[in-house]
C-alpha cells in the first residue's frame, strides 16, 4: 500500500484514490490498445470516446441545458481571464465584482480590452466577506457581470448569485466546480481550472451558452482563444490536454458512482461543519471569514501568533496532514477540503487541532 497523506492543498489538490488506482492500472495498456492514454492519438476512436464520455457525464452531473456547450480548453483559468472579454465585450464594457485575488486578476486582464466597472468590492476587510449584490449599480451597456464564485484564497463563497438586472453572468467556479448542484441556466458562462476540485492542472472547462459562441469577437482575438474555434472542433482544434481530460472523465465517473452532486453537497456540508464547529468553539484558532459567506471548500484559519501558526503547519505535516499553510498573501492556515477529501481527513485534522490547542492554549 502506498503511504498516502491527507493533502489540504488548494490546488493542485487531492484526487479520489479509486481514480488514481484506475489510472495506474490502465497506464501501460489503455483498453487493450497496448499504449498509455498519454500515447494514443487525440484523433483516435479511443480518445474520441474518452472526451465524449467525459463531456456527456459532465452534462449529466451538472444537468447542463441543451443550449450550452462544454469546452475543454488549455491555459488554465487564467487564460479565460482574457478569453472572456475577447469573446464577450461587444460594447467594450464589463462589470466586475472584486472579492479576492483571482477576481482582481480577471478584472485587470479584462481592462486590457475594454472598460471595467468595479461594481462591488470587499477589499476593505481583506476580502473576508461577500458584498451585498442585491441592488448594484450596473452600467446599462455592460456586456456582462463577472464574479469569482468561490474565493480560493480567502475562503468566501457567493451563496446567492448577484442580481445582474438582466445582464449575463460570467463566473469563475474553479474552486467550487462540482461541489454541489447548481442551476447552470443562471449563468451565461461558467468556467473553472480543473486542478482544484476535478483533475490534473492545465485544463480549464468552460460551459458557455450557445448564443454567445460567435464570430463577433474583439479584433485580434487569437484563433485558439475564440470559443467558436473550439466549439466548431468539439474541443479538438489542436492537440488537447488528453491526460487531464482522461482523469477528469474518471472523476466524473467516480462522482456519478458516489451519487452525484446532491450527495457531494451533503458530504461537503458535513465535512465543513466538523471544521467550522470546532473553529467556532476554539479558544486558540479562529476562522477569518464572515459566517454567512463561508466556503465549503477552502477554510482559512489563524491563531494570534505567527510562531504558533508556523509550528502548527509543521507539526501537522509530520502527522500526515499536509499543505495547510495559508496563501502567501494571507498567512495563517488554510484547509482545502474538496470533493476528494474524505471525512476521516477532516476528523483527523480537528483531532490534531484539539491536541495542539491543549498544548498551547
Ligand atoms: C487557482 C485559481 C485560478 C487560476 O487557475 P490556473 O488554472 O492556474 O490559471 C483562477 N481562479 C480561481 C478561483 C482559482 O482558484
mmCIF file of C-alpha atoms and ligand atoms in Angstrom:
data_model
loop_
_atom_site.group_PDB
_atom_site.id
_atom_site.type_symbol
_atom_site.label_atom_id
_atom_site.label_comp_id
_atom_site.label_asym_id
_atom_site.label_seq_id
_atom_site.Cartn_x
_atom_site.Cartn_y
_atom_site.Cartn_z
ATOM 1 C CA UNK A 1 0.000 0.000 0.000
ATOM 2 C CA UNK A 2 1.209 3.465 -0.823
ATOM 3 C CA UNK A 3 1.768 5.761 2.117
ATOM 4 C CA UNK A 4 -0.899 8.378 1.347
ATOM 5 C CA UNK A 5 -1.330 11.597 3.322
ATOM 6 C CA UNK A 6 -4.299 13.898 3.747
ATOM 7 C CA UNK A 7 -3.494 16.713 1.365
ATOM 8 C CA UNK A 8 -5.206 20.009 2.192
ATOM 9 C CA UNK A 9 -3.649 21.913 -0.714
ATOM 10 C CA UNK A 10 -5.791 24.482 -2.530
ATOM 11 C CA UNK A 11 -4.573 23.119 -5.855
ATOM 12 C CA UNK A 12 -3.303 21.018 -7.412
ATOM 13 C CA UNK A 13 -5.227 19.063 -4.837
ATOM 14 C CA UNK A 14 -6.241 15.621 -3.715
ATOM 15 C CA UNK A 15 -7.822 13.288 -6.258
ATOM 16 C CA UNK A 16 -10.070 10.338 -5.410
ATOM 17 C CA UNK A 17 -7.950 7.283 -4.686
ATOM 18 C CA UNK A 18 -10.021 4.914 -6.888
ATOM 19 C CA UNK A 19 -9.379 7.282 -9.803
ATOM 20 C CA UNK A 20 -5.614 7.204 -9.252
ATOM 21 C CA UNK A 21 -5.708 3.432 -8.950
ATOM 22 C CA UNK A 22 -7.663 3.035 -12.166
ATOM 23 C CA UNK A 23 -5.252 5.359 -13.965
ATOM 24 C CA UNK A 24 -2.328 3.324 -12.647
ATOM 25 C CA UNK A 25 -3.914 0.071 -13.841
ATOM 26 C CA UNK A 26 -4.520 1.494 -17.295
ATOM 27 C CA UNK A 27 -1.183 3.268 -17.604
ATOM 28 C CA UNK A 28 0.649 0.724 -19.737
ATOM 29 C CA UNK A 29 -2.249 -0.653 -21.731
ATOM 30 C CA UNK A 30 -5.267 1.562 -22.139
ATOM 31 C CA UNK A 31 -8.288 -0.553 -23.042
ATOM 32 C CA UNK A 32 -6.359 -3.164 -24.988
ATOM 33 C CA UNK A 33 -4.541 -0.620 -27.164
ATOM 34 C CA UNK A 34 -1.118 -1.670 -25.890
ATOM 35 C CA UNK A 35 -0.472 2.038 -25.272
ATOM 36 C CA UNK A 36 -0.897 4.513 -22.480
ATOM 37 C CA UNK A 37 -3.643 7.096 -22.838
ATOM 38 C CA UNK A 38 -0.683 9.501 -22.991
ATOM 39 C CA UNK A 39 0.471 7.850 -26.196
ATOM 40 C CA UNK A 40 -2.694 7.457 -28.235
ATOM 41 C CA UNK A 41 -3.710 9.937 -30.910
ATOM 42 C CA UNK A 42 -6.204 12.580 -29.913
ATOM 43 C CA UNK A 43 -7.902 11.748 -33.224
ATOM 44 C CA UNK A 44 -8.211 8.045 -32.425
ATOM 45 C CA UNK A 45 -11.549 6.345 -31.778
ATOM 46 C CA UNK A 46 -10.330 5.504 -28.280
ATOM 47 C CA UNK A 47 -9.659 9.096 -27.327
ATOM 48 C CA UNK A 48 -12.790 10.284 -29.068
ATOM 49 C CA UNK A 49 -14.655 8.006 -26.684
ATOM 50 C CA UNK A 50 -12.742 9.364 -23.671
ATOM 51 C CA UNK A 51 -13.575 13.001 -24.391
ATOM 52 C CA UNK A 52 -17.183 12.426 -25.481
ATOM 53 C CA UNK A 53 -17.943 10.270 -22.435
ATOM 54 C CA UNK A 54 -16.366 12.888 -20.170
ATOM 55 C CA UNK A 55 -18.498 15.579 -21.782
ATOM 56 C CA UNK A 56 -21.670 13.503 -21.522
ATOM 57 C CA UNK A 57 -21.056 12.639 -17.872
ATOM 58 C CA UNK A 58 -20.368 16.266 -17.013
ATOM 59 C CA UNK A 59 -23.585 17.325 -18.729
ATOM 60 C CA UNK A 60 -25.438 14.728 -16.720
ATOM 61 C CA UNK A 61 -23.827 15.650 -13.389
ATOM 62 C CA UNK A 62 -24.490 19.383 -13.771
ATOM 63 C CA UNK A 63 -27.783 18.909 -15.686
ATOM 64 C CA UNK A 64 -26.419 21.265 -18.324
ATOM 65 C CA UNK A 65 -29.259 22.566 -20.527
ATOM 66 C CA UNK A 66 -29.199 21.718 -24.245
ATOM 67 C CA UNK A 67 -28.379 25.288 -25.279
ATOM 68 C CA UNK A 68 -24.961 25.223 -23.585
ATOM 69 C CA UNK A 69 -21.648 23.986 -24.930
ATOM 70 C CA UNK A 70 -18.930 22.334 -22.882
ATOM 71 C CA UNK A 71 -15.383 23.192 -23.962
ATOM 72 C CA UNK A 72 -12.200 21.512 -22.730
ATOM 73 C CA UNK A 73 -9.538 24.193 -23.102
ATOM 74 C CA UNK A 74 -5.912 24.806 -22.244
ATOM 75 C CA UNK A 75 -4.179 27.666 -20.468
ATOM 76 C CA UNK A 76 -5.944 27.196 -17.150
ATOM 77 C CA UNK A 77 -8.497 29.509 -15.641
ATOM 78 C CA UNK A 78 -6.082 32.417 -16.129
ATOM 79 C CA UNK A 79 -6.316 32.092 -19.895
ATOM 80 C CA UNK A 80 -10.085 32.543 -19.654
ATOM 81 C CA UNK A 81 -9.472 35.871 -17.898
ATOM 82 C CA UNK A 82 -8.550 37.073 -21.411
ATOM 83 C CA UNK A 83 -10.865 34.822 -23.425
ATOM 84 C CA UNK A 84 -13.955 36.125 -21.616
ATOM 85 C CA UNK A 85 -13.541 39.786 -22.658
ATOM 86 C CA UNK A 86 -12.267 38.823 -26.114
ATOM 87 C CA UNK A 87 -15.384 36.778 -26.790
ATOM 88 C CA UNK A 88 -17.978 38.820 -24.934
ATOM 89 C CA UNK A 89 -17.021 42.508 -24.915
ATOM 90 C CA UNK A 90 -19.220 43.685 -27.763
ATOM 91 C CA UNK A 91 -19.744 47.066 -26.090
ATOM 92 C CA UNK A 92 -16.261 47.026 -24.593
ATOM 93 C CA UNK A 93 -17.622 47.217 -21.077
ATOM 94 C CA UNK A 94 -17.689 44.717 -18.244
ATOM 95 C CA UNK A 95 -18.975 44.983 -14.667
ATOM 96 C CA UNK A 96 -16.770 43.211 -12.143
ATOM 97 C CA UNK A 97 -17.269 42.284 -8.505
ATOM 98 C CA UNK A 98 -13.969 42.171 -6.674
ATOM 99 C CA UNK A 99 -13.881 39.566 -3.919
ATOM 100 C CA UNK A 100 -10.241 38.467 -3.933
ATOM 101 C CA UNK A 101 -7.013 37.984 -5.854
ATOM 102 C CA UNK A 102 -8.485 35.887 -8.654
ATOM 103 C CA UNK A 103 -11.348 38.318 -9.139
ATOM 104 C CA UNK A 104 -8.823 41.139 -9.226
ATOM 105 C CA UNK A 105 -6.624 39.397 -11.771
ATOM 106 C CA UNK A 106 -9.603 38.741 -14.017
ATOM 107 C CA UNK A 107 -10.621 42.417 -13.820
ATOM 108 C CA UNK A 108 -7.070 43.551 -14.600
ATOM 109 C CA UNK A 109 -6.979 41.298 -17.630
ATOM 110 C CA UNK A 110 -10.386 42.477 -18.842
ATOM 111 C CA UNK A 111 -9.190 46.080 -18.511
ATOM 112 C CA UNK A 112 -6.668 45.360 -21.289
ATOM 113 C CA UNK A 113 -9.603 45.016 -23.691
ATOM 114 C CA UNK A 114 -12.217 47.479 -22.527
ATOM 115 C CA UNK A 115 -13.707 49.435 -19.694
ATOM 116 C CA UNK A 116 -14.122 47.647 -16.394
ATOM 117 C CA UNK A 117 -16.643 48.981 -13.889
ATOM 118 C CA UNK A 118 -15.896 47.840 -10.345
ATOM 119 C CA UNK A 119 -19.471 47.487 -9.086
ATOM 120 C CA UNK A 120 -18.757 45.909 -5.688
ATOM 121 C CA UNK A 121 -15.645 45.231 -3.700
ATOM 122 C CA UNK A 122 -14.728 43.610 -0.380
ATOM 123 C CA UNK A 123 -11.080 44.652 -0.240
ATOM 124 C CA UNK A 124 -11.812 46.998 2.718
ATOM 125 C CA UNK A 125 -11.852 43.977 5.043
ATOM 126 C CA UNK A 126 -9.200 41.831 3.315
ATOM 127 C CA UNK A 127 -11.883 40.062 1.276
ATOM 128 C CA UNK A 128 -13.307 38.333 4.348
ATOM 129 C CA UNK A 129 -16.907 38.701 3.148
ATOM 130 C CA UNK A 130 -19.085 38.816 0.047
ATOM 131 C CA UNK A 131 -20.596 42.267 -0.619
ATOM 132 C CA UNK A 132 -24.351 42.722 -0.827
ATOM 133 C CA UNK A 133 -25.102 42.237 -4.521
ATOM 134 C CA UNK A 134 -28.871 42.531 -4.456
ATOM 135 C CA UNK A 135 -29.098 46.036 -5.927
ATOM 136 C CA UNK A 136 -25.882 47.034 -7.643
ATOM 137 C CA UNK A 137 -25.303 49.967 -9.895
ATOM 138 C CA UNK A 138 -24.602 48.113 -13.139
ATOM 139 C CA UNK A 139 -23.918 50.159 -16.289
ATOM 140 C CA UNK A 140 -26.774 49.628 -18.764
ATOM 141 C CA UNK A 141 -24.421 48.811 -21.608
ATOM 142 C CA UNK A 142 -22.177 46.380 -19.680
ATOM 143 C CA UNK A 143 -21.673 43.216 -21.694
ATOM 144 C CA UNK A 144 -21.670 41.017 -18.596
ATOM 145 C CA UNK A 145 -21.314 40.890 -14.825
ATOM 146 C CA UNK A 146 -18.295 38.945 -13.632
ATOM 147 C CA UNK A 147 -17.758 37.096 -10.351
ATOM 148 C CA UNK A 148 -15.306 34.669 -8.842
ATOM 149 C CA UNK A 149 -17.882 32.448 -7.170
ATOM 150 C CA UNK A 150 -15.663 30.756 -4.599
ATOM 151 C CA UNK A 151 -12.624 32.685 -3.444
ATOM 152 C CA UNK A 152 -9.969 30.046 -3.032
ATOM 153 C CA UNK A 153 -7.512 32.228 -1.156
ATOM 154 C CA UNK A 154 -9.902 33.975 1.258
ATOM 155 C CA UNK A 155 -12.421 31.166 1.749
ATOM 156 C CA UNK A 156 -15.576 33.048 0.814
ATOM 157 C CA UNK A 157 -18.382 31.920 -1.464
ATOM 158 C CA UNK A 158 -21.345 33.602 -3.130
ATOM 159 C CA UNK A 159 -24.218 31.641 -1.570
ATOM 160 C CA UNK A 160 -26.597 33.829 -3.545
ATOM 161 C CA UNK A 161 -25.720 34.902 -7.060
ATOM 162 C CA UNK A 162 -25.710 38.659 -7.691
ATOM 163 C CA UNK A 163 -28.777 40.327 -9.074
ATOM 164 C CA UNK A 164 -27.396 41.120 -12.526
ATOM 165 C CA UNK A 165 -30.527 43.035 -13.564
ATOM 166 C CA UNK A 166 -30.797 41.163 -16.805
ATOM 167 C CA UNK A 167 -27.113 41.178 -17.692
ATOM 168 C CA UNK A 168 -25.278 37.975 -18.493
ATOM 169 C CA UNK A 169 -23.408 36.444 -15.570
ATOM 170 C CA UNK A 170 -19.875 35.098 -16.024
ATOM 171 C CA UNK A 171 -18.434 33.077 -13.151
ATOM 172 C CA UNK A 172 -15.045 31.626 -12.372
ATOM 173 C CA UNK A 173 -16.029 28.473 -10.476
ATOM 174 C CA UNK A 174 -12.559 26.915 -10.297
ATOM 175 C CA UNK A 175 -12.639 26.070 -6.597
ATOM 176 C CA UNK A 176 -16.312 25.113 -6.242
ATOM 177 C CA UNK A 177 -16.770 23.225 -9.519
ATOM 178 C CA UNK A 178 -18.967 20.142 -8.964
ATOM 179 C CA UNK A 179 -19.038 20.619 -5.197
ATOM 180 C CA UNK A 180 -22.840 20.907 -5.209
ATOM 181 C CA UNK A 181 -25.707 21.092 -7.700
ATOM 182 C CA UNK A 182 -26.089 24.435 -9.488
ATOM 183 C CA UNK A 183 -28.621 25.883 -11.890
ATOM 184 C CA UNK A 184 -26.472 26.319 -14.999
ATOM 185 C CA UNK A 185 -29.192 28.347 -16.716
ATOM 186 C CA UNK A 186 -28.479 31.254 -14.338
ATOM 187 C CA UNK A 187 -25.025 31.655 -15.892
ATOM 188 C CA UNK A 188 -24.057 32.834 -19.350
ATOM 189 C CA UNK A 189 -20.589 31.378 -18.885
ATOM 190 C CA UNK A 190 -19.094 29.339 -16.084
ATOM 191 C CA UNK A 191 -15.555 28.124 -16.215
ATOM 192 C CA UNK A 192 -13.008 26.579 -13.937
ATOM 193 C CA UNK A 193 -9.439 25.350 -13.861
ATOM 194 C CA UNK A 194 -9.813 21.665 -13.038
ATOM 195 C CA UNK A 195 -6.868 21.300 -10.655
ATOM 196 C CA UNK A 196 -8.897 22.462 -7.649
ATOM 197 C CA UNK A 197 -11.751 20.009 -7.497
ATOM 198 C CA UNK A 198 -11.626 17.808 -10.573
ATOM 199 C CA UNK A 199 -8.361 16.751 -12.157
ATOM 200 C CA UNK A 200 -4.771 17.487 -13.199
ATOM 201 C CA UNK A 201 -3.712 21.091 -13.875
ATOM 202 C CA UNK A 202 -3.545 22.637 -17.329
ATOM 203 C CA UNK A 203 -7.151 22.139 -18.337
ATOM 204 C CA UNK A 204 -9.996 24.590 -17.974
ATOM 205 C CA UNK A 205 -13.598 23.622 -18.625
ATOM 206 C CA UNK A 206 -15.848 26.373 -19.945
ATOM 207 C CA UNK A 207 -19.606 25.948 -20.085
ATOM 208 C CA UNK A 208 -20.983 28.588 -22.406
ATOM 209 C CA UNK A 209 -24.493 29.497 -23.550
ATOM 210 C CA UNK A 210 -24.615 28.742 -27.242
ATOM 211 C CA UNK A 211 -25.725 32.182 -28.458
ATOM 212 C CA UNK A 212 -22.505 33.663 -27.013
ATOM 213 C CA UNK A 213 -20.322 31.489 -29.205
ATOM 214 C CA UNK A 214 -19.985 33.601 -32.343
ATOM 215 C CA UNK A 215 -17.552 35.116 -34.815
ATOM 216 C CA UNK A 216 -18.292 38.516 -33.306
ATOM 217 C CA UNK A 217 -15.189 38.686 -31.116
ATOM 218 C CA UNK A 218 -12.743 41.510 -30.457
ATOM 219 C CA UNK A 219 -10.402 42.205 -33.397
ATOM 220 C CA UNK A 220 -7.104 40.430 -32.894
ATOM 221 C CA UNK A 221 -8.540 37.592 -30.807
ATOM 222 C CA UNK A 222 -6.201 34.641 -31.322
ATOM 223 C CA UNK A 223 -7.779 31.703 -33.153
ATOM 224 C CA UNK A 224 -7.171 29.469 -30.160
ATOM 225 C CA UNK A 225 -8.924 31.834 -27.751
ATOM 226 C CA UNK A 226 -12.013 32.206 -29.874
ATOM 227 C CA UNK A 227 -14.630 29.940 -28.319
ATOM 228 C CA UNK A 228 -16.190 29.371 -31.731
ATOM 229 C CA UNK A 229 -12.996 27.762 -33.000
ATOM 230 C CA UNK A 230 -13.059 25.348 -30.088
ATOM 231 C CA UNK A 231 -16.796 24.691 -30.268
ATOM 232 C CA UNK A 232 -16.731 24.053 -34.038
ATOM 233 C CA UNK A 233 -13.993 21.495 -33.454
ATOM 234 C CA UNK A 234 -15.531 19.851 -30.371
ATOM 235 C CA UNK A 235 -12.518 20.904 -28.244
ATOM 236 C CA UNK A 236 -10.173 19.153 -30.694
ATOM 237 C CA UNK A 237 -8.984 22.093 -32.801
ATOM 238 C CA UNK A 238 -5.430 21.228 -31.818
ATOM 239 C CA UNK A 239 -3.950 18.584 -29.543
ATOM 240 C CA UNK A 240 -5.727 18.942 -26.215
ATOM 241 C CA UNK A 241 -4.551 18.017 -22.747
ATOM 242 C CA UNK A 242 -5.513 14.378 -23.285
ATOM 243 C CA UNK A 243 -4.241 13.191 -19.925
ATOM 244 C CA UNK A 244 -6.184 15.747 -17.923
ATOM 245 C CA UNK A 245 -9.357 15.106 -19.921
ATOM 246 C CA UNK A 246 -8.968 11.382 -19.258
ATOM 247 C CA UNK A 247 -8.528 11.850 -15.488
ATOM 248 C CA UNK A 248 -11.411 14.340 -15.340
ATOM 249 C CA UNK A 249 -13.522 11.711 -17.087
ATOM 250 C CA UNK A 250 -12.611 9.168 -14.426
ATOM 251 C CA UNK A 251 -13.504 11.700 -11.728
ATOM 252 C CA UNK A 252 -16.891 12.341 -13.368
ATOM 253 C CA UNK A 253 -17.481 8.578 -13.330
ATOM 254 C CA UNK A 254 -16.486 8.486 -9.670
ATOM 255 C CA UNK A 255 -18.872 11.354 -8.862
ATOM 256 C CA UNK A 256 -21.736 9.540 -10.577
ATOM 257 C CA UNK A 257 -20.943 6.384 -8.652
ATOM 258 C CA UNK A 258 -20.882 8.330 -5.381
ATOM 259 C CA UNK A 259 -24.390 9.602 -6.016
ATOM 260 C CA UNK A 260 -23.831 12.801 -7.970
ATOM 261 C CA UNK A 261 -23.726 16.398 -6.852
ATOM 262 C CA UNK A 262 -26.509 16.353 -4.239
ATOM 263 C CA UNK A 263 -24.612 13.654 -2.407
ATOM 264 C CA UNK A 264 -21.389 15.674 -2.805
ATOM 265 C CA UNK A 265 -23.122 18.699 -1.317
ATOM 266 C CA UNK A 266 -24.275 16.613 1.656
ATOM 267 C CA UNK A 267 -20.768 15.283 2.229
ATOM 268 C CA UNK A 268 -19.131 18.674 1.740
ATOM 269 C CA UNK A 269 -21.517 20.313 4.208
ATOM 270 C CA UNK A 270 -20.886 17.563 6.704
ATOM 271 C CA UNK A 271 -17.093 17.876 6.377
ATOM 272 C CA UNK A 272 -17.080 21.674 6.536
ATOM 273 C CA UNK A 273 -19.363 21.660 9.608
ATOM 274 C CA UNK A 274 -16.891 19.479 11.508
ATOM 275 C CA UNK A 275 -14.154 22.036 10.952
ATOM 276 C CA UNK A 276 -16.209 25.226 11.339
ATOM 277 C CA UNK A 277 -17.931 23.973 14.506
ATOM 278 C CA UNK A 278 -14.568 23.323 16.043
ATOM 279 C CA UNK A 279 -13.237 26.733 14.952
ATOM 280 C CA UNK A 280 -16.286 28.494 16.418
ATOM 281 C CA UNK A 281 -15.632 26.919 19.808
ATOM 282 C CA UNK A 282 -11.852 27.012 19.899
ATOM 283 C CA UNK A 283 -10.000 29.419 22.158
ATOM 284 C CA UNK A 284 -6.814 29.155 20.119
ATOM 285 C CA UNK A 285 -7.945 29.016 16.490
ATOM 286 C CA UNK A 286 -10.481 31.148 14.681
ATOM 287 C CA UNK A 287 -11.885 31.302 11.173
ATOM 288 C CA UNK A 288 -11.242 34.522 9.257
ATOM 289 C CA UNK A 289 -14.437 34.752 7.185
ATOM 290 C CA UNK A 290 -17.858 36.221 7.974
ATOM 291 C CA UNK A 291 -20.006 33.221 8.859
ATOM 292 C CA UNK A 292 -22.707 33.578 6.237
ATOM 293 C CA UNK A 293 -20.116 33.820 3.448
ATOM 294 C CA UNK A 294 -18.007 30.801 4.353
ATOM 295 C CA UNK A 295 -16.829 28.466 1.625
ATOM 296 C CA UNK A 296 -17.426 24.728 1.886
ATOM 297 C CA UNK A 297 -14.174 24.143 0.044
ATOM 298 C CA UNK A 298 -11.473 26.444 1.432
ATOM 299 C CA UNK A 299 -11.307 27.099 5.158
ATOM 300 C CA UNK A 300 -8.762 29.708 6.274
ATOM 301 C CA UNK A 301 -7.999 29.988 9.986
ATOM 302 C CA UNK A 302 -5.409 31.532 12.279
ATOM 303 C CA UNK A 303 -4.085 31.680 15.805
ATOM 304 C CA UNK A 304 -2.971 35.051 17.137
ATOM 305 C CA UNK A 305 0.684 34.049 16.898
ATOM 306 C CA UNK A 306 2.759 33.707 13.736
ATOM 307 C CA UNK A 307 5.100 31.320 15.558
ATOM 308 C CA UNK A 308 2.235 29.076 16.580
ATOM 309 C CA UNK A 309 0.867 29.148 13.030
ATOM 310 C CA UNK A 310 4.231 28.010 11.681
ATOM 311 C CA UNK A 311 4.600 25.358 14.347
ATOM 312 C CA UNK A 312 1.086 24.077 13.643
ATOM 313 C CA UNK A 313 1.734 23.695 9.913
ATOM 314 C CA UNK A 314 4.998 21.903 10.603
ATOM 315 C CA UNK A 315 3.700 19.510 13.245
ATOM 316 C CA UNK A 316 0.547 18.742 11.236
ATOM 317 C CA UNK A 317 2.698 17.750 8.265
ATOM 318 C CA UNK A 318 4.622 15.269 10.368
ATOM 319 C CA UNK A 319 1.231 13.677 11.207
ATOM 320 C CA UNK A 320 0.377 13.263 7.521
ATOM 321 C CA UNK A 321 -1.811 16.390 7.353
ATOM 322 C CA UNK A 322 -0.013 18.335 4.645
ATOM 323 C CA UNK A 323 -0.215 21.651 2.762
ATOM 324 C CA UNK A 324 -2.058 23.536 5.493
ATOM 325 C CA UNK A 325 -0.103 26.761 5.117
ATOM 326 C CA UNK A 326 -2.280 29.718 4.164
ATOM 327 C CA UNK A 327 -1.777 31.577 0.893
ATOM 328 C CA UNK A 328 1.380 33.668 0.891
ATOM 329 C CA UNK A 329 -0.655 36.885 0.747
ATOM 330 C CA UNK A 330 -2.803 35.976 3.767
ATOM 331 C CA UNK A 331 -0.653 33.929 6.150
ATOM 332 C CA UNK A 332 -2.064 31.610 8.802
ATOM 333 C CA UNK A 333 -3.561 28.323 7.724
ATOM 334 C CA UNK A 334 -5.981 27.127 5.085
ATOM 335 C CA UNK A 335 -7.569 23.707 4.822
ATOM 336 C CA UNK A 336 -8.928 22.966 1.366
ATOM 337 C CA UNK A 337 -11.458 20.177 1.668
ATOM 338 C CA UNK A 338 -12.580 19.432 -1.863
ATOM 339 C CA UNK A 339 -14.733 16.502 -3.010
ATOM 340 C CA UNK A 340 -11.875 14.010 -2.796
ATOM 341 C CA UNK A 341 -11.027 14.795 0.851
ATOM 342 C CA UNK A 342 -12.597 12.053 2.957
ATOM 343 C CA UNK A 343 -14.466 12.899 6.139
ATOM 344 C CA UNK A 344 -11.779 10.975 8.050
ATOM 345 C CA UNK A 345 -9.195 13.522 6.847
ATOM 346 C CA UNK A 346 -11.165 16.409 8.352
ATOM 347 C CA UNK A 347 -11.796 14.469 11.564
ATOM 348 C CA UNK A 348 -8.113 13.731 11.875
ATOM 349 C CA UNK A 349 -7.302 17.404 11.315
ATOM 350 C CA UNK A 350 -9.733 18.519 14.021
ATOM 351 C CA UNK A 351 -8.390 15.931 16.478
ATOM 352 C CA UNK A 352 -4.914 17.236 15.790
ATOM 353 C CA UNK A 353 -6.102 20.821 16.324
ATOM 354 C CA UNK A 354 -7.687 19.861 19.647
ATOM 355 C CA UNK A 355 -4.448 18.301 20.839
ATOM 356 C CA UNK A 356 -2.472 21.312 19.638
ATOM 357 C CA UNK A 357 -4.860 23.643 21.446
ATOM 358 C CA UNK A 358 -4.492 21.719 24.714
ATOM 359 C CA UNK A 359 -0.723 22.083 24.494
ATOM 360 C CA UNK A 360 -0.639 25.768 23.541
ATOM 361 C CA UNK A 361 -3.769 27.468 24.850
HETATM 362 C C1 LIG B 1 -6.484 28.579 -8.966
HETATM 363 C C2 LIG B 1 -7.471 29.549 -9.458
HETATM 364 C C3 LIG B 1 -7.297 30.237 -10.664
HETATM 365 C C4 LIG B 1 -6.060 30.079 -11.526
HETATM 366 O O1 LIG B 1 -6.095 28.860 -12.167
HETATM 367 P P1 LIG B 1 -4.976 28.493 -13.260
HETATM 368 O O2 LIG B 1 -5.530 27.241 -13.849
HETATM 369 O O3 LIG B 1 -3.696 28.296 -12.520
HETATM 370 O O4 LIG B 1 -4.908 29.603 -14.225
HETATM 371 C C5 LIG B 1 -8.281 31.112 -11.069
HETATM 372 N N1 LIG B 1 -9.380 31.304 -10.342
HETATM 373 C C6 LIG B 1 -9.589 30.658 -9.165
HETATM 374 C C7 LIG B 1 -10.839 30.915 -8.402
HETATM 375 C C8 LIG B 1 -8.644 29.766 -8.701
HETATM 376 O O5 LIG B 1 -8.852 29.128 -7.539
#
